[in-house]
Short mmCIF file of C-alpha atoms in Angstrom, two decimals:
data_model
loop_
_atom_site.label_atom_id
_atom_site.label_comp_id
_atom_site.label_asym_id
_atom_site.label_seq_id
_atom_site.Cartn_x
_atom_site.Cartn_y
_atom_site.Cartn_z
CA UNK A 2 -71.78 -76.25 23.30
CA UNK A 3 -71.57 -74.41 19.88
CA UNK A 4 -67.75 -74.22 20.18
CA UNK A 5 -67.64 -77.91 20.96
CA UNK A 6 -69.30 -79.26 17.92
CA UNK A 7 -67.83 -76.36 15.62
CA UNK A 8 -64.47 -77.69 17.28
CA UNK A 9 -65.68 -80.92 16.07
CA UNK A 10 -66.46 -80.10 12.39
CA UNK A 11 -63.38 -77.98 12.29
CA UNK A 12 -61.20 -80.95 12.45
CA UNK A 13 -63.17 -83.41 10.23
CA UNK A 14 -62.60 -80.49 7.92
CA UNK A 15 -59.14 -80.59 8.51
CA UNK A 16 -58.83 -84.32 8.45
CA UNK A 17 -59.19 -83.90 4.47
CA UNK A 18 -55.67 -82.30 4.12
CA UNK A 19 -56.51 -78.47 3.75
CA UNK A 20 -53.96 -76.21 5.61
CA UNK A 21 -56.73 -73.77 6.45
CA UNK A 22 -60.88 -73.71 6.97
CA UNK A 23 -62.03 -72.05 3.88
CA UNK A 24 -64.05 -68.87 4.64
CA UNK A 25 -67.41 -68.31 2.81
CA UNK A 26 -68.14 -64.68 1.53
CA UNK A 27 -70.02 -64.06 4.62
CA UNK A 28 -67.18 -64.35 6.66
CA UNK A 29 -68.05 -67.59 8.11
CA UNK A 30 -66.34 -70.47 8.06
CA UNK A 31 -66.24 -73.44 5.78
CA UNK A 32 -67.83 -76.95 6.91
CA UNK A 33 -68.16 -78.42 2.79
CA UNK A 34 -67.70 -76.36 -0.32
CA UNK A 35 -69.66 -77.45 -3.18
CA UNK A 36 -70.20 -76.11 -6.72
CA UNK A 37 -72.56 -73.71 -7.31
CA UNK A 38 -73.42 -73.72 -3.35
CA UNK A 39 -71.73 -73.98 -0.07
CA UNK A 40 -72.08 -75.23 3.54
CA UNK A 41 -71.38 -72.96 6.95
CA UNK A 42 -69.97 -74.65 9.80
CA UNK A 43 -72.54 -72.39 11.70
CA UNK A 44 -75.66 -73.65 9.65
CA UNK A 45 -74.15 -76.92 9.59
CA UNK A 46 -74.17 -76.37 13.75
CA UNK A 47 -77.87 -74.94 14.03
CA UNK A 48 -78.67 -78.36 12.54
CA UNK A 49 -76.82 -80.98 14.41
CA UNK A 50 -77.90 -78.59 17.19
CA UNK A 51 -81.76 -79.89 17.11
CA UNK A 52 -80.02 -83.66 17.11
CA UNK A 53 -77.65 -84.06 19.19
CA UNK A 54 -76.87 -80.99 21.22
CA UNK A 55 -78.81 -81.57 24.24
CA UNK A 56 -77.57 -85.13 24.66
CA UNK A 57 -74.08 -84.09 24.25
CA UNK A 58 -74.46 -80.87 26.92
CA UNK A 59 -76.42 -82.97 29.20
CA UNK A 60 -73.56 -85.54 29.55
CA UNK A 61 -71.21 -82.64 29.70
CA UNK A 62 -72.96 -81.01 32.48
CA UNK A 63 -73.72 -84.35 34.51
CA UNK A 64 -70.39 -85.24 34.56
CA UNK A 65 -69.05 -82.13 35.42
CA UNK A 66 -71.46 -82.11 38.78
CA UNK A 67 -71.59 -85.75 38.85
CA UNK A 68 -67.53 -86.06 39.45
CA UNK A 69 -67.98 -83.48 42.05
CA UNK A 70 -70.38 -85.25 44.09
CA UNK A 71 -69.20 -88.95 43.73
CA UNK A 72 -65.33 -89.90 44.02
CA UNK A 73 -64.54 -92.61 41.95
CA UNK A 74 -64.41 -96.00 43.58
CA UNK A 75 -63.10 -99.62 43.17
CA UNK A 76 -66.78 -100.56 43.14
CA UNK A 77 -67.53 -98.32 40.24
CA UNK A 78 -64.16 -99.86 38.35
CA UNK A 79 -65.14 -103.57 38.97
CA UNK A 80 -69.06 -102.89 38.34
CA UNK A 81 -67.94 -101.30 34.76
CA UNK A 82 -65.24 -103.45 33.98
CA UNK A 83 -68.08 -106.40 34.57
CA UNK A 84 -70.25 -104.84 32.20
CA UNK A 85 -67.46 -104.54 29.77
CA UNK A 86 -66.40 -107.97 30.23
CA UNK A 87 -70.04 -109.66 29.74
CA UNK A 88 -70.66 -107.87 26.51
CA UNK A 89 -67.56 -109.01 25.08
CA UNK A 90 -68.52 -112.20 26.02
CA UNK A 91 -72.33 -111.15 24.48
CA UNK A 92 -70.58 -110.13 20.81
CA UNK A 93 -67.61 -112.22 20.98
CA UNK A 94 -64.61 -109.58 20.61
CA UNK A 95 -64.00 -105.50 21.64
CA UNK A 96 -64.26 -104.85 17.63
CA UNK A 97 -67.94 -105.86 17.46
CA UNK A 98 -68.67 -104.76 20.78
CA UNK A 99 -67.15 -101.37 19.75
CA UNK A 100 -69.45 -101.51 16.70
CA UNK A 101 -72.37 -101.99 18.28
CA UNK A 102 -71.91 -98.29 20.60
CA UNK A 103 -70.71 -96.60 17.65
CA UNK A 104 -74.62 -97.87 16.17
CA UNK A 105 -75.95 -97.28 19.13
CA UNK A 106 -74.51 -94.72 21.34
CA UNK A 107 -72.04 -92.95 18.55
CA UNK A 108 -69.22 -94.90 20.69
CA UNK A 109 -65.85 -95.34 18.92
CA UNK A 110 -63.01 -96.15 21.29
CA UNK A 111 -63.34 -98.46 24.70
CA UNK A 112 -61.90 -95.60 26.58
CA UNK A 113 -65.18 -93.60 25.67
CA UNK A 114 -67.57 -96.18 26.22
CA UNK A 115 -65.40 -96.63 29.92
CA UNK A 116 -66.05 -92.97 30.56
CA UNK A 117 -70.04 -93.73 28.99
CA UNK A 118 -70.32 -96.26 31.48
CA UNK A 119 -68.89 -94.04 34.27
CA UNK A 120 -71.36 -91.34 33.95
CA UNK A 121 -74.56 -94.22 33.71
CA UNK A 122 -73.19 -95.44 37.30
CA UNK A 123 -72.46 -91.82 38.69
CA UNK A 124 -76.28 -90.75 37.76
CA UNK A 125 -77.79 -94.18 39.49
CA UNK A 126 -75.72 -93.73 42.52
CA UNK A 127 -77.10 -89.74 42.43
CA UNK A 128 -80.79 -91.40 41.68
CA UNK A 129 -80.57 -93.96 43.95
CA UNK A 130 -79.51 -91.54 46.62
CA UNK A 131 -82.18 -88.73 45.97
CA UNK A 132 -85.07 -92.01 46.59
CA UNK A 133 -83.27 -92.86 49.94
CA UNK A 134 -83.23 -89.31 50.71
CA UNK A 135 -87.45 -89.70 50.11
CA UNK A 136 -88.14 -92.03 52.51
CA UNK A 137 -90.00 -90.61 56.01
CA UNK A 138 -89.57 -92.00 59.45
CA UNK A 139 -93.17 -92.80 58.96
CA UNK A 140 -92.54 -94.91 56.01
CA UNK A 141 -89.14 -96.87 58.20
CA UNK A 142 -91.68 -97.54 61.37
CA UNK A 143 -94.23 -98.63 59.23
CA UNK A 144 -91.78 -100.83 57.49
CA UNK A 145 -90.06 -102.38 60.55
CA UNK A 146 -93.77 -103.17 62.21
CA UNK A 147 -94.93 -105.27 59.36
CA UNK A 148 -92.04 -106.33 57.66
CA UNK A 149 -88.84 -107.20 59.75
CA UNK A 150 -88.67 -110.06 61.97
CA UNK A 151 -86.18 -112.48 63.75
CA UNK A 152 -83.96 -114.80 62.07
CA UNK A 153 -86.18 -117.92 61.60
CA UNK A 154 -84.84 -121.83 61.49
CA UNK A 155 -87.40 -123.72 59.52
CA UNK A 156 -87.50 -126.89 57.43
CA UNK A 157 -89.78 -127.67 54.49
CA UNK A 158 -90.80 -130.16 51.60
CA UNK A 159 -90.80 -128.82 48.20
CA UNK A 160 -92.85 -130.83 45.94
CA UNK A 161 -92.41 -128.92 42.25
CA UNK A 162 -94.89 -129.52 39.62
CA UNK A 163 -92.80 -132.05 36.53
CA UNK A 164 -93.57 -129.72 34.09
CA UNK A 165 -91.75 -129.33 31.01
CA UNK A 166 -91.62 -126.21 28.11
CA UNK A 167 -92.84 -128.76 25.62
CA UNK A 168 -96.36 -129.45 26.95
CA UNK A 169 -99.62 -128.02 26.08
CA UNK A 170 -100.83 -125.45 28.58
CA UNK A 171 -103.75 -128.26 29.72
CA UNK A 172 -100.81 -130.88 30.28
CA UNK A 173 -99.38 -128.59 32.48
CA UNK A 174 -102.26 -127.98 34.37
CA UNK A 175 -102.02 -131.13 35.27
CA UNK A 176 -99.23 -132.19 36.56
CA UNK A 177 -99.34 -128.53 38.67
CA UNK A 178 -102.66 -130.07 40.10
CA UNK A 179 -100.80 -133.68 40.60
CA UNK A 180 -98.23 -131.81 43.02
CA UNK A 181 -100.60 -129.71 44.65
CA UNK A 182 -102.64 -133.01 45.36
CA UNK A 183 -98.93 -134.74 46.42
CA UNK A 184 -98.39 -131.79 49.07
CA UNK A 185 -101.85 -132.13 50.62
CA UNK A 186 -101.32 -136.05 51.15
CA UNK A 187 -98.37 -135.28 53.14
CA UNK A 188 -99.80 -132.90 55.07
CA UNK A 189 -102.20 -135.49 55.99
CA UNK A 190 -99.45 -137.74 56.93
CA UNK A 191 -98.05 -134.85 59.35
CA UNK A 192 -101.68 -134.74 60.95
CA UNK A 193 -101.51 -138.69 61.37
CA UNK A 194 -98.38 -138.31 63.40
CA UNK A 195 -95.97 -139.76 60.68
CA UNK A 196 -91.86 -137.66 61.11
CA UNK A 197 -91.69 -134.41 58.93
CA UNK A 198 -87.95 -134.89 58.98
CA UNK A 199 -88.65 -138.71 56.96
CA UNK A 200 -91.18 -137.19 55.23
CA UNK A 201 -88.87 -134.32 53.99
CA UNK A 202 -86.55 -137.05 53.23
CA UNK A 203 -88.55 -139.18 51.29
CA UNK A 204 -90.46 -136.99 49.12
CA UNK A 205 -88.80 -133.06 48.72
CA UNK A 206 -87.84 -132.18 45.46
CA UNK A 207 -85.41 -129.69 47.16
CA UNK A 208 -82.54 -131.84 47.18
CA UNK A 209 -80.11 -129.59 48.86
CA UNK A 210 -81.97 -129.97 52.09
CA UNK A 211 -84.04 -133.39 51.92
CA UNK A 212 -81.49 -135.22 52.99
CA UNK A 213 -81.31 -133.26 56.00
CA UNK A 214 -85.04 -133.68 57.11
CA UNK A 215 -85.97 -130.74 54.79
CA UNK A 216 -83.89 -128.29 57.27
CA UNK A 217 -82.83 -124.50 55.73
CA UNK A 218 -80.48 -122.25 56.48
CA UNK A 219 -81.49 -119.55 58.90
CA UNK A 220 -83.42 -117.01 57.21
CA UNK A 221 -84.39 -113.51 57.93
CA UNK A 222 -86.89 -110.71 55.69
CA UNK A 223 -85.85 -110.34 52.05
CA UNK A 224 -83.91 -114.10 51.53
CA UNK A 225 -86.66 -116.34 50.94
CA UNK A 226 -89.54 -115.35 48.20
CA UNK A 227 -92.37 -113.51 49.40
CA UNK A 228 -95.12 -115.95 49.69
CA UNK A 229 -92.44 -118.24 52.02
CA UNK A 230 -90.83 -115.64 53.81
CA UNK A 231 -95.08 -114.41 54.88
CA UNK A 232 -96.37 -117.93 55.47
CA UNK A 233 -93.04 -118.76 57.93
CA UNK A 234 -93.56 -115.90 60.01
CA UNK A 235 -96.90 -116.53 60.44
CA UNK A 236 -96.48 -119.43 61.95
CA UNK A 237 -96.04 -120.57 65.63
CA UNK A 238 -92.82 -122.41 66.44
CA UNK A 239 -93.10 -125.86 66.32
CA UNK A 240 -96.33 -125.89 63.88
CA UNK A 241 -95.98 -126.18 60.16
CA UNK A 242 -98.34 -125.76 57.29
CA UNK A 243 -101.73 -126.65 57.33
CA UNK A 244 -102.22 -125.75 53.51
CA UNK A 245 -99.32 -126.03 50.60
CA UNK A 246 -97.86 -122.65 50.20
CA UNK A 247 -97.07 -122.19 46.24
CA UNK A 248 -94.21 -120.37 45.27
CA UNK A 249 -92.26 -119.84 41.71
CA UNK A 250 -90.56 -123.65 43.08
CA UNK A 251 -93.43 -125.09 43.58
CA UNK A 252 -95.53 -126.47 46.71
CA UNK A 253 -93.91 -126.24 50.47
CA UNK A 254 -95.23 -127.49 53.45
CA UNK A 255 -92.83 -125.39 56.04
CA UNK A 256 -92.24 -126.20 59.41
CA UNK A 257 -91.60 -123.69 61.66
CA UNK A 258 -87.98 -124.83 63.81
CA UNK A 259 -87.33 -121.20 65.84
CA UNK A 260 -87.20 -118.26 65.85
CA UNK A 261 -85.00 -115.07 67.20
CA UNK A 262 -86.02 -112.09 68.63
CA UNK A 263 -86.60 -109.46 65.63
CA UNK A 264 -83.73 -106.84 65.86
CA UNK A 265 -83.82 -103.26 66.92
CA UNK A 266 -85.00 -100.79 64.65
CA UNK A 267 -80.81 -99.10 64.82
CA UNK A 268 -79.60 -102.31 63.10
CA UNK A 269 -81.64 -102.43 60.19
CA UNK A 270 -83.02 -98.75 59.77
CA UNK A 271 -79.88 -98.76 56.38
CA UNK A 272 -81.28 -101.92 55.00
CA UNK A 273 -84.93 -100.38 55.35
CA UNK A 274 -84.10 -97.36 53.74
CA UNK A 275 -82.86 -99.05 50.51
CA UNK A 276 -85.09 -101.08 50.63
CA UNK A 277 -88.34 -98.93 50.81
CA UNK A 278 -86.23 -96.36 48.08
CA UNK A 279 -85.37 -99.31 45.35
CA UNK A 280 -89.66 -100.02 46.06
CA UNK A 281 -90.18 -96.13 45.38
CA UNK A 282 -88.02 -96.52 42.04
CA UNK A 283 -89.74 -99.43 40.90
CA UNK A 284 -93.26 -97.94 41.15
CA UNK A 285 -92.14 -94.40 39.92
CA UNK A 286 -89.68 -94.54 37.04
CA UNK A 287 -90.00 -90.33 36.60
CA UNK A 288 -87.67 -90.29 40.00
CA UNK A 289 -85.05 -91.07 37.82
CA UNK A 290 -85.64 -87.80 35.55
CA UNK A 291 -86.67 -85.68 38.69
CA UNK A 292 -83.32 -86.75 40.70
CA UNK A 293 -80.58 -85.70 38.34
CA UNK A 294 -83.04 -82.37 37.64
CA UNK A 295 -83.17 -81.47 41.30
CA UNK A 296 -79.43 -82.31 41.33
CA UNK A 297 -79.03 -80.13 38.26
CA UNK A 298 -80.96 -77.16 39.39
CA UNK A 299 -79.24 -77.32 42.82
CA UNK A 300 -75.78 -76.18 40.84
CA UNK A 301 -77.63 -73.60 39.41
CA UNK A 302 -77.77 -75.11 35.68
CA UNK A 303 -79.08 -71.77 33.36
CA UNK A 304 -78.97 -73.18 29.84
CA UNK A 305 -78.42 -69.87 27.63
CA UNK A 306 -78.84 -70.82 24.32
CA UNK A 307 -83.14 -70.42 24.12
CA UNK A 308 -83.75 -73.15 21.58
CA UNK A 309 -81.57 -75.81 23.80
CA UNK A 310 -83.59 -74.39 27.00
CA UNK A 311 -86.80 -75.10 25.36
CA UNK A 312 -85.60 -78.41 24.55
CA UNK A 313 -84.50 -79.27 27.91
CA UNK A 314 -87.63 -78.02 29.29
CA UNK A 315 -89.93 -80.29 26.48
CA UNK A 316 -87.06 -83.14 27.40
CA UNK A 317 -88.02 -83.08 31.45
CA UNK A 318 -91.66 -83.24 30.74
CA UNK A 319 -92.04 -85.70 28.38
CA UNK A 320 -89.84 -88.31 29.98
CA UNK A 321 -91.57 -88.29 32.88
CA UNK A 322 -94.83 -88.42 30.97
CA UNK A 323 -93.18 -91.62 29.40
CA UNK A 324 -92.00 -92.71 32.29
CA UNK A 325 -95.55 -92.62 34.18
CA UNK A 326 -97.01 -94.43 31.12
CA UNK A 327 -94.99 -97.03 31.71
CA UNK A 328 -95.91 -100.51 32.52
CA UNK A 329 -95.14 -101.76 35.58
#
């Protein structure tokens, strides 16, 4: 690390036009002479050292095990040349884009900030990886009793509230009581015997399928939202909604069409297993810090300058103290 950044201020040194670094009377070298006083490359070092160092070495030693344990991939080129591609979009052109890492990240060139972006995918995929690694057998059974079901053919009526951003909080009240009130007097409809396929027609606000009697796609666990996806497999085939089930869309009435037999545990036991390990991340940001230092410790890192040790060591422990303290 030291010969890194002295390698560093030895060429902005030379940059200036001298043929040689300067040595100072104590035999080291030269980073700025000055009248009356001069400037070590190795104080100059101990310095940036307390700044930057463990940033820089981290990087350096993430990458070097990171490259080792991940290949890279067409998915890794398209996912950074994405993220590329929407902040040019974001700033307008590479030059502002480029000056916006060099503020924040100390960026200069896009082939750096390529490489930046590289390393940020490498440690998720080594993150995400280390939380699938977490979950138990308990945790997949548990997961595939309550939570996995068969593909279900429903249809609903969406009735959303005609709220707008300009109205006061009371005027949107309103009108979110005005739909709810709308959804129960078609329910009441249903229970007088009047066609939830004309009623879907004639009142959902989900025009994609209202003009098909209200009728979805198939569905299965994790495409509809949560309070849908609970209320339709609760339900008996052929019996809809007694009560308006609000989501983020507003107020369904669902009708429950068919439904398949819920797959074995073999088929889905992958999906569960992200699934339960992106829940795991969410809920515990420190996994992040704790993967890539199991990862670390597992190649045997041994940082041997003291001072950068300690600062690792104060690093690990106060991100995930920060990371705890986070809001979820």
């Amino acid at each position: 690390m030291k010969k890194l950044l002295i390698s560093i201020l030895i060429v902005l040194v030379c940059v200036t036009g001298c043929g040689k670094v300067p040595k100072l009377e104590n035999g080291q070298d030269a980073a700025v002479t000055l009248k009356n006083t001069d400037i070590s490359i190795d104080s100059l070092y101990e310095k940036m050292k307390d700044k930057y160092a463990l940033s820089v070495l981290l990087d350096m030693v993430d990458t070097e095990i990171l490259n080792k344990e991940y290949k890279d991939s067409d998915e890794q080129k398209e996912n950074i040349e994405a993220q590329i591609t929407a902040w040019i979009a974001q700033f307008g052109n590479e030059a502002s884009l480029l000056q916006q890492t060099r503020s924040a990240w100390g960026i200069q060139t896009m082939e750096e900030l390529k490489e930046y972006l590289k390393l940020q995918y490498k440690r998720n995929l080594a993150v995400e990886d280390y939380a699938k690694k977490s979950v138990t057998e308990d945790e997949i059974e548990k997961f595939y009793k309550e939570e996995i079901f068969g593909d279900i053919t429903a249809r609903h009526i969406l009735i959303k509230p005609k709220t707008t951003t300009d109205m006061t909080p009371e005027e949107q009240t309103a009108k979110e009581e005005e739909a709810l009130k709308t959804a129960k007097e078609i329910i009441t409809k249903l229970k007088n015997g009047e066609s939830f396929e004309q009623l879907a027609k004639d009142n959902s606000d989900d025009e994609a399928s209202a003009s098909k009697g209200g009728l979805l796609d198939e569905f299965t666990h994790g495409t509809m939202t949560k309070e849908f996806e609970k209320a339709a497999k609760n339900l008996e085939v052929g019996k809809y909604t007694t009560e308006p089930i609000k989501t983020t869309y507003g107020y369904h009435i669902i009708l429950k069409v068919n439904q398949k037999d819920k797959p074995e545990l073999k088929v889905v036991k992958d999906d569960i297993i992200d699934e339960i390990a992106q829940d795991k991340l969410s809920k515990d940001t420190s996994l992040q810090i704790i993967a890539l230092e199991k990862l670390r410790k597992e190649y045997k890192i041994n940082i041997q300058d003291k001072n950068l040790k300690t600062q690792y060591e104060n690093y690990l422990t106060n991100a995930k103290a920060n990371a705890n303290n986070q809001p979820q």
